[in-house]
């Protein structure tokens, strides 16, 4: 079971962080809230809307950035934003205003009309984030927003998250970076194996566990032995390599257990 009995509340004007090791259920939980996945039990409410029964209205008030999102190589950033704006029902002057606003907000004016093929990780991440924001949602869900970014791009994303808080938006972020969570998040939830382990401010969790920082508190709450077991189990999982062509033959290889 990916998520089991998780109950939490994220407030307007707050950055709420989801922390947990790989496979903890963070991405699944974010997609359930955004109505991308349908829960087998339980209810997710966004601005009082049931994510299962009112998925269209929920998606209209949520901006979702997923870690695995990609771009169309032949589209420019402007074309990406216009396309996603149309999906959200924007048109005419309102669409143009939102596209221009997002291009300015994410500092994409210099490459707004360049095809996405060959974009750096930071440039691509800005376009994908813009797609999530083009309809000006009051709730922003960010799955590993700084993954794979360089120092300056990471700083820009963190500054934008702080701006969202100041604007009164509800911001839900998943991250593996404890220093990032301690710096950005007003409150955090620690998840392990799909279950909620703790909720509180980074400072409160550190005090409750007698830790000096959030990273140490995270390890004490989940348990160092459990985290080591998680890592060992991940290393034992078979990993499949992509097919490639060599000498006119299609070959595949499977990596043995580590």
Coordinates of N, CA and C in Angstrom, one line a residue:
X1 N 0.9 -1.2 0.0 CA 0.0 0.0 0.0 C 0.9 1.2 0.0
X2 N 0.7 2.1 -1.0 CA 1.6 3.3 -1.2 C 1.4 4.3 -0.1
X3 N 0.2 4.6 0.3 CA -0.1 5.5 1.3 C -1.2 4.9 2.2
X4 N -1.0 5.0 3.5 CA -1.9 4.3 4.5 C -2.2 5.2 5.7
X5 N -3.4 5.7 5.7 CA -3.8 6.4 6.9 C -3.1 7.7 7.2
X6 N -2.7 8.4 6.1 CA -2.0 9.7 6.3 C -3.1 10.8 6.4
X7 N -3.0 11.6 7.4 CA -3.9 12.7 7.6 C -3.1 14.0 8.0
X8 N -3.3 15.0 7.2 CA -2.6 16.3 7.5 C -3.3 17.4 6.8
X9 N -3.0 18.6 7.2 CA -3.6 19.9 6.7 C -2.5 20.9 6.4
X10 N -2.7 21.4 5.1 CA -1.7 22.5 4.7 C -2.5 23.8 4.6
X11 N -2.0 24.8 5.1 CA -2.7 26.1 5.2 C -2.3 27.1 4.1
X12 N -3.1 28.1 3.8 CA -2.8 29.2 3.0 C -1.6 30.0 3.6
X13 N -0.7 30.5 2.7 CA 0.4 31.3 3.2 C 1.4 30.4 4.0
X14 N 1.5 29.1 3.7 CA 2.4 28.2 4.4 C 3.1 27.4 3.4
X15 N 4.4 27.1 3.6 CA 5.1 26.1 2.8 C 5.2 24.8 3.7
X16 N 4.6 23.8 3.2 CA 4.5 22.5 4.0 C 5.4 21.5 3.2
X17 N 6.3 20.9 3.9 CA 7.2 19.9 3.3 C 6.9 18.5 3.6
X18 N 7.0 17.6 2.6 CA 6.9 16.2 2.8 C 8.3 15.6 2.7
X19 N 8.7 14.9 3.8 CA 10.0 14.3 3.9 C 9.9 12.8 4.0
X20 N 10.8 12.1 3.3 CA 10.8 10.7 3.4 C 11.8 10.1 2.5
X21 N 12.3 8.9 2.7 CA 13.2 8.2 1.8 C 12.5 7.8 0.5
X22 N 13.3 7.4 -0.5 CA 12.7 6.9 -1.7 C 11.7 5.8 -1.4
X23 N 10.6 5.9 -2.1 CA 9.6 4.8 -1.9 C 8.7 5.1 -0.7
X24 N 8.8 6.2 0.0 CA 8.0 6.5 1.2 C 6.6 6.7 0.9
X25 N 6.3 7.2 -0.4 CA 4.9 7.5 -0.7 C 4.6 8.9 -0.9
X26 N 5.7 9.8 -1.0 CA 5.5 11.2 -1.1 C 4.9 11.6 -2.5
X27 N 5.4 11.1 -3.6 CA 4.9 11.4 -4.9 C 3.5 10.9 -5.0
X28 N 3.2 9.7 -4.5 CA 1.8 9.2 -4.6 C 0.9 10.1 -3.9
X29 N 1.2 10.5 -2.7 CA 0.4 11.4 -1.9 C 0.1 12.7 -2.6
X30 N 1.2 13.3 -3.2 CA 1.0 14.6 -4.0 C 0.0 14.4 -5.1
X31 N 0.1 13.3 -5.8 CA -0.8 13.0 -7.0 C -2.2 12.7 -6.6
X32 N -2.3 12.1 -5.4 CA -3.7 11.9 -4.9 C -4.4 13.2 -4.6
X33 N -3.6 14.1 -4.0 CA -4.1 15.5 -3.6 C -4.5 16.3 -4.9
X34 N -3.7 16.1 -5.9 CA -3.9 16.9 -7.1 C -4.9 16.2 -8.1
X35 N -5.5 15.1 -7.6 CA -6.5 14.3 -8.4 C -5.9 13.6 -9.6
X36 N -4.6 13.5 -9.7 CA -4.0 12.7 -10.8 C -4.3 11.2 -10.6
X37 N -4.2 10.8 -9.3 CA -4.5 9.4 -8.9 C -5.8 9.4 -8.1
X38 N -6.6 8.3 -8.2 CA -7.8 8.2 -7.4 C -7.5 7.3 -6.2
X39 N -7.8 7.7 -5.0 CA -7.6 6.8 -3.9 C -8.6 5.7 -3.8
X40 N -8.1 4.6 -3.2 CA -9.0 3.4 -3.0 C -9.8 3.6 -1.8
X41 N -9.4 4.5 -0.9 CA -10.1 4.8 0.3 C -9.7 6.2 0.8
X42 N -10.5 6.8 1.6 CA -10.1 8.1 2.2 C -10.5 9.2 1.3
X43 N -10.3 10.5 1.7 CA -10.7 11.7 1.0 C -9.6 12.7 1.1
X44 N -9.3 13.3 -0.1 CA -8.4 14.5 -0.2 C -9.2 15.7 -0.5
X45 N -9.1 16.7 0.3 CA -9.9 18.0 0.1 C -8.9 19.1 -0.3
X46 N -9.3 19.8 -1.3 CA -8.5 21.0 -1.7 C -9.5 22.2 -1.8
X47 N -9.3 23.2 -1.0 CA -10.2 24.3 -0.9 C -11.6 23.8 -0.7
X48 N -11.8 22.7 0.1 CA -13.1 22.2 0.4 C -13.7 21.3 -0.7
X49 N -12.9 21.1 -1.8 CA -13.4 20.3 -2.9 C -12.8 18.9 -2.8
X50 N -13.7 17.9 -3.1 CA -13.3 16.5 -3.0 C -12.5 16.1 -4.2
X51 N -11.2 15.7 -4.1 CA -10.4 15.5 -5.2 C -10.8 14.3 -6.0
X52 N -11.6 13.4 -5.5 CA -12.1 12.3 -6.2 C -13.4 12.6 -7.0
X53 N -14.3 13.3 -6.3 CA -15.6 13.6 -6.9 C -15.6 14.9 -7.7
X54 N -14.7 15.8 -7.5 CA -14.7 17.1 -8.2 C -13.3 17.3 -8.7
X55 N -12.8 16.3 -9.4 CA -11.4 16.4 -9.9 C -11.1 17.6 -10.8
X56 N -12.1 17.9 -11.7 CA -11.9 19.0 -12.6 C -11.7 20.3 -11.9
X57 N -12.6 20.6 -10.9 CA -12.5 21.8 -10.1 C -11.2 21.9 -9.3
X58 N -10.8 20.7 -8.8 CA -9.5 20.6 -8.0 C -8.3 21.0 -8.9
X59 N -8.3 20.4 -10.1 CA -7.2 20.7 -11.0 C -7.1 22.2 -11.4
X60 N -8.3 22.8 -11.4 CA -8.3 24.3 -11.8 C -7.7 25.1 -10.7
X61 N -7.6 24.6 -9.5 CA -7.1 25.5 -8.4 C -5.8 24.9 -7.8
X62 N -5.2 24.0 -8.6 CA -3.9 23.4 -8.2 C -2.9 23.5 -9.3
X63 N -1.7 23.9 -9.0 CA -0.6 23.8 -9.9 C 0.4 22.7 -9.5
X64 N 0.6 21.7 -10.4 CA 1.4 20.5 -10.0 C 2.6 20.4 -10.8
X65 N 3.8 20.4 -10.1 CA 5.1 20.2 -10.7 C 5.5 18.8 -10.3
X66 N 5.7 17.9 -11.3 CA 6.1 16.5 -11.0 C 7.6 16.4 -11.4
X67 N 8.3 15.6 -10.7 CA 9.8 15.4 -10.9 C 10.1 14.9 -12.3
X68 N 9.2 14.1 -12.9 CA 9.5 13.4 -14.2 C 9.0 14.2 -15.4
X69 N 8.4 15.4 -15.2 CA 7.8 16.1 -16.3 C 8.8 16.4 -17.4
X70 N 8.4 16.4 -18.6 CA 9.3 16.7 -19.7 C 8.7 17.8 -20.6
X71 N 9.4 18.1 -21.7 CA 9.0 19.1 -22.7 C 8.9 18.6 -24.1
X72 N 8.2 19.3 -24.9 CA 8.2 19.0 -26.3 C 9.4 19.7 -27.0
X73 N 10.3 19.0 -27.6 CA 11.5 19.6 -28.1 C 11.3 20.7 -29.1
X74 N 10.2 20.6 -29.9 CA 9.9 21.5 -31.0 C 9.1 22.7 -30.6
X75 N 8.6 22.7 -29.3 CA 7.9 23.8 -28.8 C 8.8 24.8 -28.1
X76 N 8.5 26.1 -28.2 CA 9.1 27.1 -27.4 C 8.5 27.2 -26.0
X77 N 9.2 27.8 -25.0 CA 8.5 28.1 -23.7 C 7.2 28.8 -23.9
X78 N 7.1 29.8 -24.7 CA 5.8 30.5 -24.9 C 4.7 29.5 -25.4
X79 N 5.1 28.7 -26.4 CA 4.1 27.7 -26.9 C 3.7 26.7 -25.9
X80 N 4.6 26.3 -25.0 CA 4.3 25.4 -23.9 C 3.3 26.0 -23.0
X81 N 3.5 27.3 -22.6 CA 2.6 28.0 -21.7 C 1.2 28.2 -22.3
X82 N 1.2 28.6 -23.6 CA -0.1 28.8 -24.3 C -0.9 27.4 -24.3
X83 N -0.2 26.4 -24.6 CA -0.8 25.1 -24.7 C -1.5 24.7 -23.4
X84 N -0.7 24.8 -22.3 CA -1.2 24.5 -21.0 C -2.3 25.4 -20.5
X85 N -2.1 26.7 -20.9 CA -3.2 27.7 -20.6 C -4.5 27.3 -21.3
X86 N -4.4 26.9 -22.5 CA -5.7 26.4 -23.2 C -6.3 25.2 -22.5
X87 N -5.5 24.3 -22.0 CA -6.0 23.1 -21.3 C -6.8 23.6 -20.0
X88 N -6.4 24.7 -19.5 CA -7.1 25.2 -18.3 C -8.2 26.2 -18.6
X89 N -8.5 26.3 -19.9 CA -9.6 27.1 -20.3 C -9.3 28.6 -20.5
X90 N -8.1 29.0 -20.5 CA -7.7 30.3 -20.8 C -7.7 30.6 -22.3
X91 N -8.0 31.8 -22.7 CA -8.0 32.2 -24.1 C -7.9 33.7 -24.2
X92 N -7.6 34.2 -25.4 CA -7.6 35.6 -25.7 C -6.6 36.4 -24.9
X93 N -7.1 37.6 -24.5 CA -6.3 38.5 -23.7 C -5.8 37.9 -22.4
X94 N -6.7 37.2 -21.7 CA -6.4 36.6 -20.4 C -5.2 35.6 -20.5
X95 N -5.3 34.8 -21.6 CA -4.2 33.8 -21.8 C -2.9 34.6 -22.1
X96 N -2.9 35.6 -22.9 CA -1.7 36.3 -23.2 C -1.1 37.0 -22.0
X97 N -2.0 37.5 -21.2 CA -1.5 38.2 -19.9 C -0.9 37.2 -19.0
X98 N -1.4 36.0 -18.9 CA -0.9 35.0 -18.0 C 0.5 34.4 -18.5
X99 N 0.5 34.2 -19.8 CA 1.8 33.8 -20.4 C 2.9 34.8 -20.2
X100 N 2.6 36.1 -20.4 CA 3.6 37.1 -20.3 C 4.0 37.2 -18.8
X101 N 3.0 37.1 -17.9 CA 3.3 37.2 -16.5 C 4.2 36.1 -16.0
X102 N 4.0 34.8 -16.5 CA 4.8 33.7 -16.1 C 6.2 33.8 -16.7
X103 N 6.3 34.2 -17.9 CA 7.6 34.4 -18.6 C 8.5 35.4 -17.8
X104 N 7.8 36.5 -17.3 CA 8.5 37.5 -16.5 C 8.9 36.9 -15.1
X105 N 7.9 36.3 -14.5 CA 8.1 35.7 -13.1 C 9.3 34.8 -13.1
X106 N 9.4 33.9 -14.1 CA 10.4 32.9 -14.1 C 11.7 33.3 -14.9
X107 N 11.7 34.5 -15.3 CA 12.9 35.1 -16.0 C 13.2 34.3 -17.3
X108 N 12.2 34.1 -18.1 CA 12.4 33.3 -19.3 C 12.3 34.1 -20.6
X109 N 12.3 35.5 -20.5 CA 12.2 36.3 -21.6 C 13.3 36.1 -22.7
X110 N 14.5 35.8 -22.2 CA 15.6 35.7 -23.1 C 15.5 34.4 -24.0
X111 N 14.8 33.4 -23.6 CA 14.7 32.2 -24.4 C 13.2 31.8 -24.6
X112 N 12.3 32.7 -24.5 CA 10.9 32.5 -24.6 C 10.5 31.9 -25.9
X113 N 11.2 32.3 -27.0 CA 10.8 31.9 -28.3 C 11.8 31.0 -29.0
X114 N 12.6 30.3 -28.1 CA 13.6 29.3 -28.6 C 13.0 27.9 -28.4
X115 N 13.2 27.0 -29.4 CA 12.8 25.6 -29.2 C 13.4 25.0 -28.0
X116 N 12.7 24.1 -27.3 CA 13.2 23.5 -26.0 C 14.3 22.5 -26.2
X117 N 14.5 22.1 -27.4 CA 15.6 21.1 -27.7 C 16.9 21.7 -27.3
X118 N 17.7 21.0 -26.4 CA 19.0 21.5 -26.0 C 19.0 22.4 -24.8
X119 N 17.8 22.6 -24.2 CA 17.7 23.4 -23.0 C 18.5 22.7 -21.8
X120 N 19.1 23.6 -21.0 CA 19.7 23.1 -19.8 C 18.7 22.6 -18.8
X121 N 19.1 21.9 -17.7 CA 18.2 21.4 -16.7 C 17.4 22.5 -16.1
X122 N 18.1 23.6 -15.8 CA 17.5 24.8 -15.2 C 16.5 25.5 -16.0
X123 N 16.8 25.6 -17.3 CA 15.9 26.2 -18.3 C 14.6 25.4 -18.4
X124 N 14.8 24.1 -18.6 CA 13.7 23.2 -18.7 C 12.8 23.2 -17.5
X125 N 13.4 23.2 -16.3 CA 12.7 23.2 -15.0 C 11.8 24.4 -14.9
X126 N 12.3 25.6 -15.4 CA 11.5 26.8 -15.3 C 10.3 26.7 -16.2
X127 N 10.5 26.1 -17.4 CA 9.3 25.9 -18.3 C 8.3 25.0 -17.7
X128 N 8.7 23.9 -17.2 CA 7.8 23.0 -16.5 C 7.0 23.6 -15.4
X129 N 7.8 24.4 -14.6 CA 7.2 25.1 -13.5 C 6.2 26.1 -14.0
X130 N 6.5 26.8 -15.1 CA 5.6 27.8 -15.7 C 4.3 27.1 -16.1
X131 N 4.4 25.9 -16.7 CA 3.2 25.2 -17.0 C 2.2 24.9 -15.8
X132 N 2.8 24.7 -14.7 CA 2.0 24.5 -13.5 C 1.4 25.8 -12.9
X133 N 2.0 26.9 -13.4 CA 1.5 28.2 -12.8 C 0.7 29.1 -13.7
X134 N 0.6 28.7 -15.0 CA 0.0 29.6 -16.0 C -1.4 29.9 -15.7
X135 N -2.1 29.1 -15.0 CA -3.5 29.4 -14.7 C -3.7 30.1 -13.3
X136 N -2.5 30.5 -12.7 CA -2.5 31.3 -11.5 C -3.2 30.5 -10.3
X137 N -2.8 29.3 -10.0 CA -3.5 28.5 -9.0 C -3.2 29.0 -7.6
X138 N -4.1 29.0 -6.7 CA -3.9 29.3 -5.3 C -3.1 28.3 -4.5
X139 N -3.1 27.1 -5.0 CA -2.4 26.0 -4.4 C -1.3 25.4 -5.3
X140 N -0.1 25.3 -4.8 CA 1.1 24.9 -5.6 C 1.7 23.6 -5.0
X141 N 1.8 22.6 -5.8 CA 2.3 21.3 -5.4 C 3.6 21.0 -6.1
X142 N 4.7 20.9 -5.4 CA 6.0 20.8 -6.1 C 6.7 19.5 -5.6
X143 N 7.0 18.6 -6.6 CA 7.6 17.3 -6.3 C 9.1 17.5 -6.6
X144 N 10.0 17.5 -5.6 CA 11.4 17.6 -5.8 C 11.7 18.8 -6.8
X145 N 11.3 20.0 -6.4 CA 11.5 21.2 -7.3 C 12.9 21.5 -7.7
X146 N 13.9 21.2 -6.9 CA 15.3 21.6 -7.2 C 16.1 20.4 -7.7
X147 N 15.5 19.3 -7.9 CA 16.2 18.1 -8.4 C 17.0 18.4 -9.7
X148 N 18.3 18.1 -9.7 CA 19.1 18.2 -10.9 C 19.5 19.7 -11.3
X149 N 19.2 20.6 -10.4 CA 19.5 22.0 -10.8 C 20.8 22.5 -10.3
X150 N 21.4 23.5 -10.9 CA 22.7 24.0 -10.5 C 22.4 25.0 -9.3
X151 N 23.4 25.6 -8.8 CA 23.3 26.4 -7.6 C 22.4 27.6 -7.8
X152 N 22.6 28.4 -9.0 CA 21.8 29.6 -9.2 C 20.3 29.2 -9.5
X153 N 20.1 28.2 -10.2 CA 18.7 27.7 -10.5 C 18.0 27.3 -9.2
X154 N 18.7 26.6 -8.4 CA 18.2 26.2 -7.1 C 17.8 27.4 -6.2
X155 N 18.7 28.4 -6.2 CA 18.4 29.7 -5.5 C 17.1 30.3 -6.0
X156 N 17.0 30.4 -7.3 CA 15.8 31.0 -7.9 C 14.5 30.3 -7.6
X157 N 14.6 29.0 -7.6 CA 13.4 28.2 -7.2 C 13.0 28.4 -5.8
X158 N 14.0 28.4 -4.9 CA 13.7 28.6 -3.5 C 13.2 30.0 -3.2
X159 N 13.7 31.0 -4.0 CA 13.1 32.4 -3.8 C 11.7 32.5 -4.3
X160 N 11.4 31.7 -5.4 CA 10.0 31.7 -5.9 C 9.1 31.1 -4.9
X161 N 9.5 30.0 -4.2 CA 8.7 29.3 -3.2 C 8.4 30.3 -2.1
X162 N 9.4 31.0 -1.7 CA 9.2 32.1 -0.6 C 8.2 33.1 -1.1
X163 N 8.3 33.5 -2.3 CA 7.3 34.5 -2.9 C 5.9 33.9 -2.9
X164 N 5.7 32.7 -3.2 CA 4.4 32.1 -3.1 C 3.8 32.2 -1.7
X165 N 4.6 31.9 -0.7 CA 4.2 32.0 0.6 C 3.7 33.5 0.9
X166 N 4.5 34.4 0.5 CA 4.2 35.8 0.8 C 2.9 36.2 0.1
X167 N 2.6 35.6 -1.1 CA 1.4 35.9 -1.8 C 0.1 35.2 -1.2
X168 N 0.4 34.4 -0.2 CA -0.7 33.7 0.5 C -1.1 32.4 -0.1
X169 N -0.3 31.8 -1.0 CA -0.7 30.6 -1.6 C -0.3 29.4 -0.6
X170 N -1.0 28.3 -0.8 CA -0.7 27.1 -0.1 C 0.4 26.3 -0.9
X171 N 1.5 26.1 -0.3 CA 2.6 25.4 -1.1 C 3.0 24.1 -0.4
X172 N 2.9 23.0 -1.2 CA 3.2 21.7 -0.7 C 4.4 21.2 -1.5
X173 N 5.5 20.9 -0.8 CA 6.7 20.5 -1.4 C 7.2 19.2 -0.9
X174 N 7.7 18.3 -1.8 CA 8.4 17.1 -1.3 C 9.9 17.3 -1.7
X175 N 10.8 16.9 -0.8 CA 12.2 17.0 -1.0 C 13.0 16.0 -0.2
X176 N 14.2 15.7 -0.7 CA 15.1 14.8 0.0 C 16.1 15.6 0.8
X177 N 16.1 16.9 0.5 CA 17.2 17.8 1.1 C 16.7 18.4 2.4
X178 N 17.3 17.9 3.5 CA 16.9 18.4 4.8 C 17.2 19.8 5.1
X179 N 18.4 20.3 4.6 CA 18.7 21.7 4.8 C 17.7 22.6 4.0
X180 N 17.3 22.2 2.8 CA 16.3 22.9 2.0 C 15.0 23.0 2.8
X181 N 14.6 21.8 3.4 CA 13.3 21.8 4.1 C 13.4 22.7 5.3
X182 N 14.5 22.7 6.0 CA 14.7 23.5 7.2 C 14.6 25.0 6.9
X183 N 15.2 25.3 5.8 CA 15.3 26.7 5.4 C 13.9 27.2 4.8
X184 N 13.2 26.4 4.1 CA 12.0 26.8 3.4 C 10.7 26.6 4.1
X185 N 10.6 25.5 4.8 CA 9.3 25.0 5.2 C 8.9 25.5 6.6
X186 N 7.6 25.9 6.7 CA 7.0 26.3 8.0 C 6.7 25.1 8.8
X187 N 6.2 24.1 8.2 CA 6.0 22.8 8.9 C 6.4 21.7 7.9
X188 N 6.7 20.5 8.5 CA 7.0 19.3 7.7 C 6.3 18.1 8.2
X189 N 6.0 17.1 7.3 CA 5.5 15.8 7.7 C 6.5 14.8 7.3
X190 N 6.9 13.9 8.1 CA 7.8 12.8 7.8 C 7.0 11.5 7.6
X191 N 7.3 11.0 6.4 CA 6.6 9.8 5.9 C 7.5 8.6 5.7
X192 N 7.1 7.4 6.1 CA 8.0 6.2 5.9 C 7.0 5.1 5.6
X193 N 7.3 4.4 4.5 CA 6.5 3.2 4.1 C 5.0 3.6 4.0
X194 N 4.7 4.8 3.5 CA 3.3 5.2 3.4 C 2.6 5.6 4.6
X195 N 3.3 5.6 5.7 CA 2.6 6.0 7.0 C 3.2 7.3 7.5
X196 N 2.4 8.1 8.1 CA 2.8 9.4 8.7 C 3.6 9.1 10.0
X197 N 4.8 9.6 10.2 CA 5.6 9.4 11.4 C 5.5 10.6 12.3
X198 N 5.5 11.8 11.8 CA 5.5 13.0 12.6 C 5.2 14.2 11.8
X199 N 4.6 15.2 12.5 CA 4.3 16.5 11.8 C 4.6 17.6 12.8
X200 N 5.2 18.7 12.3 CA 5.6 19.8 13.1 C 6.5 20.8 12.4
X201 N 6.9 21.8 13.1 CA 7.9 22.7 12.5 C 9.2 22.1 12.6
X202 N 10.2 22.4 11.8 CA 11.5 21.8 11.9 C 12.1 22.0 13.3
X203 N 11.9 23.2 13.9 CA 12.4 23.4 15.2 C 11.8 22.5 16.3
X204 N 10.4 22.4 16.2 CA 9.7 21.6 17.2 C 10.2 20.1 17.1
X205 N 10.3 19.6 15.9 CA 10.7 18.2 15.7 C 12.1 18.0 16.3
X206 N 13.0 19.0 16.0 CA 14.4 18.9 16.6 C 14.3 18.9 18.1
X207 N 13.5 19.7 18.7 CA 13.4 19.8 20.2 C 12.8 18.5 20.7
X208 N 11.8 18.0 20.1 CA 11.1 16.8 20.6 C 12.0 15.6 20.6
X209 N 13.0 15.5 19.6 CA 13.8 14.4 19.5 C 15.2 14.6 20.1
X210 N 15.4 15.8 20.7 CA 16.8 16.2 21.2 C 17.8 16.3 20.1
X211 N 17.4 16.6 18.9 CA 18.4 16.7 17.8 C 18.8 18.2 17.6
X212 N 19.9 18.3 17.0 CA 20.5 19.7 16.7 C 19.9 20.3 15.4
X213 N 19.4 19.5 14.6 CA 18.8 20.0 13.3 C 17.8 19.0 12.8
X214 N 17.1 19.4 11.6 CA 16.1 18.6 11.1 C 16.6 17.3 10.6
X215 N 17.7 17.2 10.0 CA 18.3 16.0 9.4 C 18.4 14.9 10.5
X216 N 19.0 15.4 11.6 CA 19.2 14.4 12.8 C 17.8 14.0 13.3
X217 N 16.9 15.0 13.4 CA 15.6 14.6 13.9 C 14.9 13.6 13.0
X218 N 15.0 13.8 11.7 CA 14.5 12.8 10.7 C 15.0 11.4 10.9
X219 N 16.3 11.3 11.1 CA 16.9 10.0 11.3 C 16.4 9.4 12.6
X220 N 16.3 10.2 13.7 CA 15.8 9.6 15.0 C 14.3 9.2 14.9
X221 N 13.5 10.0 14.2 CA 12.1 9.6 14.1 C 11.9 8.4 13.3
X222 N 12.5 8.3 12.1 CA 12.3 7.1 11.3 C 13.1 5.9 11.8
X223 N 14.3 6.2 12.3 CA 15.1 5.1 12.8 C 16.3 4.8 11.9
X224 N 17.5 4.9 12.3 CA 18.6 4.7 11.4 C 18.6 3.3 10.9
X225 N 18.3 2.3 11.7 CA 18.3 0.9 11.2 C 17.2 0.7 10.1
X226 N 16.1 1.3 10.2 CA 15.0 1.2 9.2 C 15.5 1.9 7.9
X227 N 16.2 3.0 8.0 CA 16.7 3.7 6.8 C 17.7 2.9 6.1
X228 N 18.6 2.2 6.9 CA 19.6 1.3 6.3 C 19.0 0.2 5.6
X229 N 17.9 -0.4 6.2 CA 17.2 -1.5 5.6 C 16.5 -1.0 4.2
X230 N 16.0 0.2 4.2 CA 15.4 0.7 3.0 C 16.4 0.8 1.9
X231 N 17.6 1.3 2.2 CA 18.7 1.4 1.2 C 19.1 0.0 0.7
X232 N 19.2 -0.9 1.6 CA 19.6 -2.3 1.2 C 18.6 -2.9 0.3
X233 N 17.3 -2.7 0.6 CA 16.3 -3.3 -0.2 C 16.3 -2.6 -1.6
X234 N 16.5 -1.3 -1.7 CA 16.6 -0.6 -3.0 C 17.7 -1.2 -3.8
X235 N 18.8 -1.5 -3.2 CA 20.0 -2.0 -3.9 C 19.8 -3.4 -4.5
X236 N 18.9 -4.1 -3.8 CA 18.7 -5.5 -4.2 C 17.7 -5.6 -5.3
X237 N 16.9 -4.5 -5.6 CA 15.9 -4.6 -6.7 C 16.6 -4.7 -8.0
X238 N 16.1 -5.6 -8.9 CA 16.7 -5.7 -10.3 C 16.5 -4.4 -11.0
X239 N 17.5 -4.0 -11.8 CA 17.5 -2.8 -12.6 C 17.6 -3.2 -14.0
X240 N 16.7 -2.7 -14.8 CA 16.7 -3.0 -16.2 C 17.3 -1.9 -17.0
X241 N 18.2 -2.3 -17.9 CA 18.9 -1.4 -18.8 C 18.1 -1.3 -20.1
X242 N 18.1 -0.2 -20.8 CA 17.4 0.0 -22.0 C 18.0 -0.9 -23.1
X243 N 17.1 -1.2 -24.0 CA 17.5 -1.9 -25.2 C 18.5 -1.1 -26.0
X244 N 19.5 -1.7 -26.6 CA 20.3 -0.9 -27.6 C 20.7 -1.9 -28.7
X245 N 21.0 -1.3 -29.8 CA 21.3 -2.1 -31.0 C 22.9 -2.2 -31.2
X246 N 23.3 -3.4 -31.4 CA 24.7 -3.6 -31.6 C 24.9 -4.7 -32.6
X247 N 25.6 -4.4 -33.7 CA 25.8 -5.4 -34.7 C 24.5 -5.9 -35.3
X248 N 23.5 -5.0 -35.4 CA 22.3 -5.4 -36.1 C 21.4 -6.3 -35.2
X249 N 21.7 -6.4 -33.9 CA 20.9 -7.2 -33.0 C 20.4 -6.4 -31.8
X250 N 19.2 -6.7 -31.4 CA 18.6 -6.0 -30.2 C 19.0 -6.8 -29.0
X251 N 19.7 -6.2 -28.1 CA 20.2 -6.8 -26.9 C 19.6 -6.2 -25.6
X252 N 19.4 -6.9 -24.6 CA 19.1 -6.4 -23.3 C 19.9 -7.1 -22.2
X253 N 20.1 -6.3 -21.1 CA 20.9 -6.9 -20.0 C 20.1 -6.6 -18.7
X254 N 20.2 -7.5 -17.8 CA 19.6 -7.3 -16.5 C 20.8 -7.3 -15.5
X255 N 20.8 -6.3 -14.7 CA 21.8 -6.2 -13.7 C 21.5 -7.2 -12.5
X256 N 22.5 -8.0 -12.1 CA 22.3 -8.9 -11.0 C 22.1 -8.2 -9.7
X257 N 21.6 -8.8 -8.7 CA 21.4 -8.2 -7.4 C 22.8 -7.7 -6.9
X258 N 22.7 -6.5 -6.3 CA 24.0 -5.9 -5.8 C 24.3 -6.5 -4.5

